[in-house]
Short mmCIF file of C-alpha atoms in Angstrom, two decimals:
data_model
loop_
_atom_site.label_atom_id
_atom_site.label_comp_id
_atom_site.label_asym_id
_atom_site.label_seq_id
_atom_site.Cartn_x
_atom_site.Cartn_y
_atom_site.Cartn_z
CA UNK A 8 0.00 0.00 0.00
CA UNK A 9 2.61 2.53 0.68
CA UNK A 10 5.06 1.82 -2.37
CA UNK A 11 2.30 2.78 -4.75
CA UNK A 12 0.72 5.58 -2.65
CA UNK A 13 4.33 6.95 -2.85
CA UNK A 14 4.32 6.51 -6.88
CA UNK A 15 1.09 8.43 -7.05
CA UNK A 16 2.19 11.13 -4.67
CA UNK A 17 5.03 11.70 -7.02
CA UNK A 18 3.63 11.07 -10.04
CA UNK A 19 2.78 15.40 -10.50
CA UNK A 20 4.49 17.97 -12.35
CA UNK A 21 4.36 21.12 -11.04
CA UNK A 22 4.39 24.31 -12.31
CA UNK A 23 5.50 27.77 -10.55
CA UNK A 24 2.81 30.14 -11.12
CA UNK A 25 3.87 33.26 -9.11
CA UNK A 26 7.61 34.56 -7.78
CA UNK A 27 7.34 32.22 -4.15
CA UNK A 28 8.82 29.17 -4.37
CA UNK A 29 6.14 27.90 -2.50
CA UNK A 30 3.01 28.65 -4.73
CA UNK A 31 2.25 25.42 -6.51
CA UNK A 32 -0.16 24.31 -9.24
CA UNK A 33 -0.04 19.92 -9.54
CA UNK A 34 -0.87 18.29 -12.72
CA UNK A 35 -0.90 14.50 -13.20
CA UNK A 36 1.85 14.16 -15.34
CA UNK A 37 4.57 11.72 -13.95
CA UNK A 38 6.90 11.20 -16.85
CA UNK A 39 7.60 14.98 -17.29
CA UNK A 40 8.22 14.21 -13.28
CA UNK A 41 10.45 12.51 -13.87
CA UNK A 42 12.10 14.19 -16.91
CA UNK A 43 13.22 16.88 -14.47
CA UNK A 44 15.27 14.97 -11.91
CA UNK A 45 16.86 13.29 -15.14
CA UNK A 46 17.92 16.02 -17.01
CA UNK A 47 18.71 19.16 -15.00
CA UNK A 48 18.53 22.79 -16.99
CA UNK A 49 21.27 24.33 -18.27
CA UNK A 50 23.11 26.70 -16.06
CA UNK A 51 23.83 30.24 -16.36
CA UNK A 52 27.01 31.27 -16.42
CA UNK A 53 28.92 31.61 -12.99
CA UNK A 54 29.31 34.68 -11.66
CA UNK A 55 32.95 36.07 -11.47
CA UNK A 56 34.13 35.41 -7.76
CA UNK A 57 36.94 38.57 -7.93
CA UNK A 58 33.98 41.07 -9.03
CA UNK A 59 31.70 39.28 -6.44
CA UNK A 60 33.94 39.76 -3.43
CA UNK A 61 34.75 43.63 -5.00
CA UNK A 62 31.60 44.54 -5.00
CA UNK A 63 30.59 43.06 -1.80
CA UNK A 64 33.73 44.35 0.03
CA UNK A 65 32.44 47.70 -1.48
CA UNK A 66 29.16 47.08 -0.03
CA UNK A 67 30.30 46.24 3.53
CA UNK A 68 32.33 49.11 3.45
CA UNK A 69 29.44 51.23 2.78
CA UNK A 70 27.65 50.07 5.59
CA UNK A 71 30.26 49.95 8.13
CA UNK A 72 30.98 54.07 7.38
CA UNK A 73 27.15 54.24 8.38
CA UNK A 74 27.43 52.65 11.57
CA UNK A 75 30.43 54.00 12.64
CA UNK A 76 28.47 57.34 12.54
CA UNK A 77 26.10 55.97 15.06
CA UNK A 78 28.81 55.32 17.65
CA UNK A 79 29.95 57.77 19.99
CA UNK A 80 31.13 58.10 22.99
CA UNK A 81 29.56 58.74 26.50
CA UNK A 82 30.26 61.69 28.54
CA UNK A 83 31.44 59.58 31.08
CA UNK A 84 34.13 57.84 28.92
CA UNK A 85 35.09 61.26 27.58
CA UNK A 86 35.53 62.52 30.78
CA UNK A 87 37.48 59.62 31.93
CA UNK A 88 39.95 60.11 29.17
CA UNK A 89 40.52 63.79 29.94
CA UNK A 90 41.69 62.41 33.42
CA UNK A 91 43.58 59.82 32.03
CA UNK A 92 45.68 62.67 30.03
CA UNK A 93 45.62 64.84 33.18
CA UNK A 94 47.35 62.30 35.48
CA UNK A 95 50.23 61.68 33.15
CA UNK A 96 53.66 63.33 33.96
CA UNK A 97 53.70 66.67 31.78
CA UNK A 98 56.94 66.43 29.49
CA UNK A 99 57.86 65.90 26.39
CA UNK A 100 59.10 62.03 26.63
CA UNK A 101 55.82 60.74 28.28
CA UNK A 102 53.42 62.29 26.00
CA UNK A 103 54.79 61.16 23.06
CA UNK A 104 55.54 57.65 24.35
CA UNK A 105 51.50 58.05 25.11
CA UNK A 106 51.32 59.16 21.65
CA UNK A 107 53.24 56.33 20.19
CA UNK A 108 51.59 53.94 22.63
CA UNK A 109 48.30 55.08 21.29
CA UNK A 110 49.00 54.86 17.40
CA UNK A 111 50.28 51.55 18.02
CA UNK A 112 46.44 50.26 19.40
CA UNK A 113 44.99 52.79 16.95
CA UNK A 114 46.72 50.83 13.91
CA UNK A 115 45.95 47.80 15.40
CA UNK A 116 42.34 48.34 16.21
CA UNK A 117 42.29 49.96 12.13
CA UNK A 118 44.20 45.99 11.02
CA UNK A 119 40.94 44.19 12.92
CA UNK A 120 38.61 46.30 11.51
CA UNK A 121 40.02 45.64 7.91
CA UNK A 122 40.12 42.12 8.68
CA UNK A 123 36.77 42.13 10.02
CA UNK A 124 35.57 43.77 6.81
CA UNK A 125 37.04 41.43 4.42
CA UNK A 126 35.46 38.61 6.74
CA UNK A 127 32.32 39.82 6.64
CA UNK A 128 32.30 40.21 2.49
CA UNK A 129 33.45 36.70 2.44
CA UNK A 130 30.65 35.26 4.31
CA UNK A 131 28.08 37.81 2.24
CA UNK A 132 29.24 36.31 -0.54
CA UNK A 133 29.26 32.50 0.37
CA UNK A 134 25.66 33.55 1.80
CA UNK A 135 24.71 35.22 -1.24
CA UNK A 136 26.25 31.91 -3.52
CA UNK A 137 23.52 29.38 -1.43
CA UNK A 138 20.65 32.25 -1.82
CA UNK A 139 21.63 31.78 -5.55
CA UNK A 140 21.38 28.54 -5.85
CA UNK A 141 18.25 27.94 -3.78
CA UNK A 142 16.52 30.47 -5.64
CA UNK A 143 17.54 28.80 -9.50
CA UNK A 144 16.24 25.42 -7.27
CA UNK A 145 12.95 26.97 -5.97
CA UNK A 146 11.25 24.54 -9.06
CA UNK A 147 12.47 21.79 -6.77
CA UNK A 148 11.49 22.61 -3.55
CA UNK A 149 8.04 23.23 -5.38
CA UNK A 150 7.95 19.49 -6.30
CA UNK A 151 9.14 18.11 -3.23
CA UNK A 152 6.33 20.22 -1.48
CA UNK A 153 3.83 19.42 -4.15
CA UNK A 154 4.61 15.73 -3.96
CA UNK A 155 3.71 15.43 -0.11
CA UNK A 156 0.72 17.36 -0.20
CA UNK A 157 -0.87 15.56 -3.13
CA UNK A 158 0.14 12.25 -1.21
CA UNK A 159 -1.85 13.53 2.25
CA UNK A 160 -4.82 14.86 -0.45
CA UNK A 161 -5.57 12.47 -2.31
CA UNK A 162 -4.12 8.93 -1.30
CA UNK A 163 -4.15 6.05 -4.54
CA UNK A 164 -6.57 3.26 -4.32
CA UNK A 165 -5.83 0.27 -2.92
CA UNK A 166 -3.85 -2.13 -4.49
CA UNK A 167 -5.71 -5.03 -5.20
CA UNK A 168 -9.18 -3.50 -5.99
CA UNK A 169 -9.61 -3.88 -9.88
CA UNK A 170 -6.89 -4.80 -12.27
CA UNK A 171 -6.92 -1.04 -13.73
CA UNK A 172 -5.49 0.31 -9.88
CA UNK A 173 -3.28 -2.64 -9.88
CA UNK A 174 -1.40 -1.65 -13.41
CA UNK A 175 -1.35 1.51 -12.27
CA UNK A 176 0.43 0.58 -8.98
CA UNK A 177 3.30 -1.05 -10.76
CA UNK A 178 3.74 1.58 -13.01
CA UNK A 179 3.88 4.12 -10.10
CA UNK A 180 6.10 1.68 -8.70
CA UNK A 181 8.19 1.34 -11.69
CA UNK A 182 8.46 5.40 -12.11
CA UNK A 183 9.04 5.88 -8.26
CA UNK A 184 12.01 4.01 -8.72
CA UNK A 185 13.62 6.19 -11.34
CA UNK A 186 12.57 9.33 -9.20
CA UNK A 187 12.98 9.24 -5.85
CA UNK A 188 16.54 8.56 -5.60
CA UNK A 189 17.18 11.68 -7.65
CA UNK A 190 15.05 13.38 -5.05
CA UNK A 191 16.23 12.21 -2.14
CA UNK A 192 19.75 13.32 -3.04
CA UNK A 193 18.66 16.68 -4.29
CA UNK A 194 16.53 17.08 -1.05
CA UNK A 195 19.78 16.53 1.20
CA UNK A 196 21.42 18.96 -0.88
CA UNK A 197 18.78 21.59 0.05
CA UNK A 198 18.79 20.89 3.71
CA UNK A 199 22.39 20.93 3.71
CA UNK A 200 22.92 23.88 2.00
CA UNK A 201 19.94 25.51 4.45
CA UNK A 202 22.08 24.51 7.65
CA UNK A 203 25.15 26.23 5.77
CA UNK A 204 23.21 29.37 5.03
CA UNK A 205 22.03 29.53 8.78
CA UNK A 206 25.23 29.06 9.90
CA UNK A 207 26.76 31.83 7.80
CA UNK A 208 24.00 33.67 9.11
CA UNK A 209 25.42 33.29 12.84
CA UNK A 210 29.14 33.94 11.93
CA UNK A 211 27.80 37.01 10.81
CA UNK A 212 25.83 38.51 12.96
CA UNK A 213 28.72 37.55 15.34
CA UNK A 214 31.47 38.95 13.33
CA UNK A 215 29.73 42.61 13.58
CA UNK A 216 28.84 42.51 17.14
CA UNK A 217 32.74 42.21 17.43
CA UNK A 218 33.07 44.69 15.15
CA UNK A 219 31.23 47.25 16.70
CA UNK A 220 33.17 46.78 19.87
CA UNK A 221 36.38 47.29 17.65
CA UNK A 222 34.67 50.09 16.17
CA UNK A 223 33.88 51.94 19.48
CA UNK A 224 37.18 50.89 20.99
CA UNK A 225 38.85 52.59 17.77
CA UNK A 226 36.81 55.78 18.37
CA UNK A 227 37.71 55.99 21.58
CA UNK A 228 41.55 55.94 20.78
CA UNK A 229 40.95 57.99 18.09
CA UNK A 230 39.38 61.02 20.72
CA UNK A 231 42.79 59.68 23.14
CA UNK A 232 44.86 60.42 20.72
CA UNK A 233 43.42 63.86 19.86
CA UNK A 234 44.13 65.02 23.64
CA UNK A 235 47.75 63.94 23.50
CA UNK A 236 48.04 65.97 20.35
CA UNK A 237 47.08 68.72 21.85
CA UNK A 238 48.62 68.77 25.12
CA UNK A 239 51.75 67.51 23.23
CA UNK A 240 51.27 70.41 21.39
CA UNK A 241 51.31 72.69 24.24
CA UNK A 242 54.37 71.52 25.54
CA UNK A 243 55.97 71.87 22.20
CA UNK A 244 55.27 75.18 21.07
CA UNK A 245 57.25 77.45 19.78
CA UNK A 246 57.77 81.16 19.05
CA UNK A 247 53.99 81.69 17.05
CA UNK A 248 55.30 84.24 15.46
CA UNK A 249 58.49 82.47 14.12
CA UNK A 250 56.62 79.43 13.21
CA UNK A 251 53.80 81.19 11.05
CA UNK A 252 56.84 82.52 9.42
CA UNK A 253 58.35 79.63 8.79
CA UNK A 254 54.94 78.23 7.70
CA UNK A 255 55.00 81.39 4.71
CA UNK A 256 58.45 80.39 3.80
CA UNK A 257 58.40 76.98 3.79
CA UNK A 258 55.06 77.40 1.22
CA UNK A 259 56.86 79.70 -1.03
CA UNK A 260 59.86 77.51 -1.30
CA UNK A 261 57.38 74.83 -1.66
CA UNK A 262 55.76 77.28 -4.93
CA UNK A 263 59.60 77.47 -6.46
CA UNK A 264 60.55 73.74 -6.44
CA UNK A 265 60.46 71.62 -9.25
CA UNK A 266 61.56 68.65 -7.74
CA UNK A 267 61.69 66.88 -4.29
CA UNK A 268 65.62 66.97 -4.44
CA UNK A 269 65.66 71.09 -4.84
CA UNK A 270 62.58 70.77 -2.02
CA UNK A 271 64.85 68.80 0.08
CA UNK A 272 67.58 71.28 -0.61
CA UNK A 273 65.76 74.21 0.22
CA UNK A 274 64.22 73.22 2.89
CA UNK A 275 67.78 72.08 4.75
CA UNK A 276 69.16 75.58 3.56
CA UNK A 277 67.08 78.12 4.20
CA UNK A 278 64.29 76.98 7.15
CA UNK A 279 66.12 77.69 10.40
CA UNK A 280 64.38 75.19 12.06
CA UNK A 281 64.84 72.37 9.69
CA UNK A 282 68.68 73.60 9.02
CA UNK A 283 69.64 73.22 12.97
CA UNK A 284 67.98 69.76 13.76
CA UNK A 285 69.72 68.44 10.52
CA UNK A 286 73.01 69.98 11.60
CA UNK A 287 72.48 68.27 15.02
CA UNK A 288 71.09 65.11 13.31
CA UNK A 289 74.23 65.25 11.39
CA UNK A 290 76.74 65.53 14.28
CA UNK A 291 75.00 62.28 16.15
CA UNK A 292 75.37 60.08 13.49
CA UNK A 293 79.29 61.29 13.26
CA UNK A 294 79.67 61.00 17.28
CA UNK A 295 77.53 57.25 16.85
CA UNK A 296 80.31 55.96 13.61
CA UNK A 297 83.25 57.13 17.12
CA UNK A 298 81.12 54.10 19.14
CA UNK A 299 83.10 51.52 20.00
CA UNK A 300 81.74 47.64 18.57
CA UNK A 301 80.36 46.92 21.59
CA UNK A 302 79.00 50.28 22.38
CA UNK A 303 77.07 50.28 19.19
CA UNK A 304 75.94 47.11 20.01
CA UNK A 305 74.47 48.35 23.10
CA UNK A 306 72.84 51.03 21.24
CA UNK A 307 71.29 48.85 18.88
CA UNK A 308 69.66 46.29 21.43
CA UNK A 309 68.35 48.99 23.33
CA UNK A 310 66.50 50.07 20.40
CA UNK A 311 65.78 46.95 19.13
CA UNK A 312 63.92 46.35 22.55
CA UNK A 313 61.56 49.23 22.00
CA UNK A 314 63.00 51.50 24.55
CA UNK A 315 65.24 53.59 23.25
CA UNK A 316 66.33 57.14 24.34
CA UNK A 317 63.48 59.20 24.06
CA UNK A 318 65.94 62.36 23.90
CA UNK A 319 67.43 61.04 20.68
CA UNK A 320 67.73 64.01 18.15
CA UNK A 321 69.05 61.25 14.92
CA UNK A 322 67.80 57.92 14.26
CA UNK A 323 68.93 54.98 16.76
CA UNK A 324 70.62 53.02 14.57
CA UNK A 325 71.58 52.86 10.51
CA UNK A 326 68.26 52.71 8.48
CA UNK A 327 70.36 49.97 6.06
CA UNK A 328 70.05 47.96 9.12
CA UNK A 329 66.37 48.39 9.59
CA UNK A 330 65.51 45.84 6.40
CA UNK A 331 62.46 43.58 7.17
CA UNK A 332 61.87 45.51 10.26
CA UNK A 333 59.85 48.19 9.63
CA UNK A 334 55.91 48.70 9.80
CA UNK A 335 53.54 49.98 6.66
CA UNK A 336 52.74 53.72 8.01
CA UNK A 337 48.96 52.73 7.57
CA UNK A 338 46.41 49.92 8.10
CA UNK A 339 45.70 48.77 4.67
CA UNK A 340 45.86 46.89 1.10
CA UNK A 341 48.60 47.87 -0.86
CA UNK A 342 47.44 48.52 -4.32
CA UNK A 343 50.72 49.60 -6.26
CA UNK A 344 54.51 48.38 -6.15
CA UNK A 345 57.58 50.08 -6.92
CA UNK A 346 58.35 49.55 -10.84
CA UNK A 347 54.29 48.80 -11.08
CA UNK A 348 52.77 50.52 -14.48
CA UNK A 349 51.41 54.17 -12.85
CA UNK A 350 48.42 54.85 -15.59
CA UNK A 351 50.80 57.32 -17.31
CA UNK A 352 53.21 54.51 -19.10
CA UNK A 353 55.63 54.84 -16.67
CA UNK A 354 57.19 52.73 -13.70
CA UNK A 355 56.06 53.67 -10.33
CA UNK A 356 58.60 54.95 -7.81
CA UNK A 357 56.84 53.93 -4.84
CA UNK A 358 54.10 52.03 -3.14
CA UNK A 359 50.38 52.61 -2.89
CA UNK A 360 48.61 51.94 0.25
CA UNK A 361 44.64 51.47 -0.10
CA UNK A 362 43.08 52.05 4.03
CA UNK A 363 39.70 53.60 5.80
CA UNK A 364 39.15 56.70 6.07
CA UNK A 365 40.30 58.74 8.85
CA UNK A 366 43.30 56.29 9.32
CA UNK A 367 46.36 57.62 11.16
CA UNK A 368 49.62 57.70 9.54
CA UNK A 369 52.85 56.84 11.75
CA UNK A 370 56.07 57.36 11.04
CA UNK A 371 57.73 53.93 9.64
CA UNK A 372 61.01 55.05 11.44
CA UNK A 373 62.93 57.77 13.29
CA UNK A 374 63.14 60.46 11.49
CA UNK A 375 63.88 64.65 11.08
CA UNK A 376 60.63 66.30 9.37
CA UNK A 377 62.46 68.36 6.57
CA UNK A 378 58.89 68.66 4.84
CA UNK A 379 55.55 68.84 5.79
CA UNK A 380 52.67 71.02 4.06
CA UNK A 381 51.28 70.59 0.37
CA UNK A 382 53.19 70.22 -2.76
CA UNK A 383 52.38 69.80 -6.22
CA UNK A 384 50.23 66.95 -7.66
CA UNK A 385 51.47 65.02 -4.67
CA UNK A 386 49.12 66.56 -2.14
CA UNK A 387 49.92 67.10 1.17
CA UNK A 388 53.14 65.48 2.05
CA UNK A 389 55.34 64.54 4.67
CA UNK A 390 59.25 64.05 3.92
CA UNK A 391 61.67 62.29 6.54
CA UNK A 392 65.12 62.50 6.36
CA UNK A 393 66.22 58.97 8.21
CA UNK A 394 69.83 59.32 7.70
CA UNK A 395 72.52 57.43 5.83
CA UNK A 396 71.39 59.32 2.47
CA UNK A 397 67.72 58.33 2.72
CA UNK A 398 64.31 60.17 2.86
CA UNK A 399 61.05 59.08 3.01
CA UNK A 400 58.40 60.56 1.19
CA UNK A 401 54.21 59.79 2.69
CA UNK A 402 51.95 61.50 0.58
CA UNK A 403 48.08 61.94 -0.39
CA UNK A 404 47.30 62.45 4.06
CA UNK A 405 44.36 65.03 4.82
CA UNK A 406 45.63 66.32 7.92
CA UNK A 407 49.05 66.37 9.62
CA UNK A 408 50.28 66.92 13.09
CA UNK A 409 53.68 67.35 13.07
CA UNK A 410 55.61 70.34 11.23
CA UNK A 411 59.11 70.40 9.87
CA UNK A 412 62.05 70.54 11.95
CA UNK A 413 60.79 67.92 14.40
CA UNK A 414 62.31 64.83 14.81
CA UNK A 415 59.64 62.02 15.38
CA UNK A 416 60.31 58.24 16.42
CA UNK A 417 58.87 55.39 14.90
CA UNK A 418 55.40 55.07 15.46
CA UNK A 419 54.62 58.13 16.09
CA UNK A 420 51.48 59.78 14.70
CA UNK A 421 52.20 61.95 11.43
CA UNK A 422 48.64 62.69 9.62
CA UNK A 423 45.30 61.47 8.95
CA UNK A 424 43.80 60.22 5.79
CA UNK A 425 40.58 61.57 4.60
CA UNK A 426 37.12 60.90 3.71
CA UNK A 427 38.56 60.07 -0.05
CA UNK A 428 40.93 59.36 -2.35
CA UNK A 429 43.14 62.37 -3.07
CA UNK A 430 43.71 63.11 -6.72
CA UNK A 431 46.90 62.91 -7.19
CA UNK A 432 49.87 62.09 -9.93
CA UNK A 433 50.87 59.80 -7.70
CA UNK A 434 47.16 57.63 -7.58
CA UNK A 435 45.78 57.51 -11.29
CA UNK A 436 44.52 54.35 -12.28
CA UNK A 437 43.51 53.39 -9.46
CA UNK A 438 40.24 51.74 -9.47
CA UNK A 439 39.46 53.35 -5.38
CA UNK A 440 37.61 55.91 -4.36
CA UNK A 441 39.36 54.95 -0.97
CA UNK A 442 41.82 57.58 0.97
CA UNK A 443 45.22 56.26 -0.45
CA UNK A 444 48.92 56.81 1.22
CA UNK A 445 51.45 56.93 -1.60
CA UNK A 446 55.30 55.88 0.71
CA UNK A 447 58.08 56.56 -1.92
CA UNK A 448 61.77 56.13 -0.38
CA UNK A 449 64.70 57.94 -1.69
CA UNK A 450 68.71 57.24 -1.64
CA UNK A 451 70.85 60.23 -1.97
CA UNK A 452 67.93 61.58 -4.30
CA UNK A 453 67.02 58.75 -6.35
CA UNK A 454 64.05 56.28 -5.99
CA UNK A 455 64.46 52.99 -4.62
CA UNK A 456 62.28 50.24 -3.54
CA UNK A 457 60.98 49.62 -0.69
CA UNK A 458 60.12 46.11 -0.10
CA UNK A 459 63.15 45.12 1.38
CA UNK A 460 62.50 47.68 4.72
CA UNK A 461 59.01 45.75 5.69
CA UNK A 462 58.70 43.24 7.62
CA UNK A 463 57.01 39.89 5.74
CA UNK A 464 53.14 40.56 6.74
CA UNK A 465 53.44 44.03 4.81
CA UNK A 466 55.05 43.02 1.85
CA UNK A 467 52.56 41.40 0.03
CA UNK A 468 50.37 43.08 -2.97
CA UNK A 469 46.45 43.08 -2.73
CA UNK A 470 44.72 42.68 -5.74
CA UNK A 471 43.05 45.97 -6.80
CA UNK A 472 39.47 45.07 -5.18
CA UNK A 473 37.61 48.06 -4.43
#
């Protein structure tokens, strides 16, 4: 009895008649049933998985800039920082150890956020992939839906009442065979691919409550960090006068140069400030090459163990000895390489760095500030001259908070990137529209590559997704 009730349950076709996958019309039609578990329908073509994961990178993105607009801070916390700020010793070394101390978590709270980003378009896509397919397989799940309710409706006589229901039996019988193990397989593929999309579901929503924890923790660096500025600021601050001045000169000299090398030359030459602390840069590195071995081994353990003299006016050690050591200045994908095409037919001279807006910039190692202000198509830039011949050139920031003349340690906060991409010479072709840092680095003028200097994790290219 329930072999052939099972045959005539199945033996339907069914026919979608409106855009649920759950509105049904039966039809008692069994071989075209059976057709449809035989020979599937052709596919569409597969979507492209790179433009998949762009776009829905793109779209996270999107909605992560709206909800970290919803997140602020309470009074309380605010007020809590301010203390925190008050109670620390007022000089020089301990604010910017603070401020080094807090770009360090700021950059590392901007990494997890990244991370958490590109996790969360993976698993948008993977969920979208299973929507897909149960979507193109709603016909299915109308069958398998259709087939039980037409067995509960309208059960098949029994078999042995006339020889008609009994031919009909073992045909039912006969067709059930070639059906339902088709069914049954395509039915556990449903299921299964229901438990994955629930799952996904869960990582999700998990993956952003984490990330709006990261989120508020980064915001309220982000406010700690403006404090130190400030009072850092305070303790730092010159003549006004003489700096505004410098500020007028340094722009003008900025106007005249047609090159970073005549920048770099003016600059040393002719901005008092910039002119001393390079003299006095100068002198340390000629008073460190007098060390003995073992003294400059000393040196270079302590500042290899991340505490070195906070006094220092040149860099601790030689920057040809800083090669896999050194930190991207920015949380992000790097979309350019040095001697990468630059959408003008020519070789790049630097990197590209892709990150968030409003991302802090540190500085990648110790360094005198011969440059900082706008110039050119590069934007606002920042130019570090690290010793042994070499400068470092950060460009395309919206906001920086240091000024030339100042020599900053590694890790220290330089600028901010923006809202957006600056336009640039230094960022055509660049598929973006996100803020992007270009790092160039420079040997006794000329261009050289900068790979070597970063440590493993920040040497590798990201494809050009966004």
């Amino acid at each position: 009895m329930i072999l052939p009730a099972l045959a005539a349950g199945f033996g339907v076709a069914v026919t979608l008649v409106s855009t649920s996958p759950f509105s049904v019309q039966a039809q008692d039609a069994a071989p075209e049933a059976a057709q449809s578990f035989n020979a599937p329908a052709a596919e569409p073509p597969p979507p492209d998985p790179a433009a998949e994961l762009a776009a829905k990178r793109d779209q996270t993105r999107a909605e992560l800039e709206t909800l970290s607009k919803t997140i602020s801070l309470s009074s309380d916390k605010v007020s809590e920082l301010q203390q925190s700020i008050s109670n620390l010793e007022k000089n020089t070394q301990s604010i910017r150890q603070a401020l080094i101390d807090s770009a360090a978590r700021r950059k590392g709270l901007e990494t997890q956020i990244l991370e958490s980003e590109k996790k969360l378009a993976d698993l948008g896509v993977k969920e979208d992939g299973i929507r897909r397919s149960l979507h193109e397989r709603r016909g299915l799940l109308a069958e398998v839906l259709a087939a039980l309710q037409r067995m509960g409706r309208n059960p098949p006589p029994a078999l042995l009442v006339t020889p008609d229901d009994a031919l009909a039996s073992v045909r039912s019988a006969i067709l059930l065979g070639a059906v339902v193990p088709g069914m049954r397989k395509k039915t556990d593929k449903l299921v299964a691919d229901l438990a994955s999309l629930a799952a996904l579901q869960t990582a999700s929503a998990a993956e952003k409550t984490a990330l709006t924890a990261t989120m508020a923790d980064g915001i309220e660096e982000e406010r700690r960090m403006d404090l130190l500025l400030a009072e850092n600021d305070k303790l730092s601050r010159s003549n006004a006068a003489e700096l505004e001045a410098e500020r007028k000169r340094s722009e003008e000299l900025a106007g005249k140069a047609t090159s970073l090398e005549g920048l770099v030359a003016s600059m040393e030459s002719e901005i008092a400030s910039v002119r001393e602390a390079a003299a006095a840069a100068r002198q340390a590195e000629e008073n460190r090459k007098l060390l003995t071995d073992e003294q400059r081994a000393q040196a270079k353990a302590l500042a290899e163990s991340g505490v070195p003299d906070k006094n220092r006016i040149a860099p601790a050690y030689p920057f040809a000895e800083l090669r896999a050591k050194l930190e991207l200045p920015v949380a992000g994908d790097i979309l350019r390489q040095f001697g990468d095409a630059d959408g003008t037919g020519h070789e790049a001279m630097g990197m590209t760095v892709a990150a968030n807006p409003e991302t802090v910039v540190t500085a990648p190692a110790d360094g005198l500030v011969v440059f900082a202000g706008a110039f050119r198509s590069y934007g606002q830039m920042i130019i570090l001259d690290v010793g042994d011949g070499y400068h470092l050139v950060l460009s395309g920031m919206d906001t920086i908070n240091t000024r030339q003349g100042k020599f900053v340690f590694s890790g220290e906060p330089l600028a901010v990137m923006g809202a957006k991409r600056v336009a640039s010479a230094t960022a055509l072709a660049l598929e973006t529209d996100r803020p992007t840092l270009y790092i160039e680095f420079r040997k006794d003028g000329k261009p050289v590559d900068s790979r070597p200097w970063w440590t493993a994790k920040d040497t590798g290219k990201a494809r050009n997704d966004s």
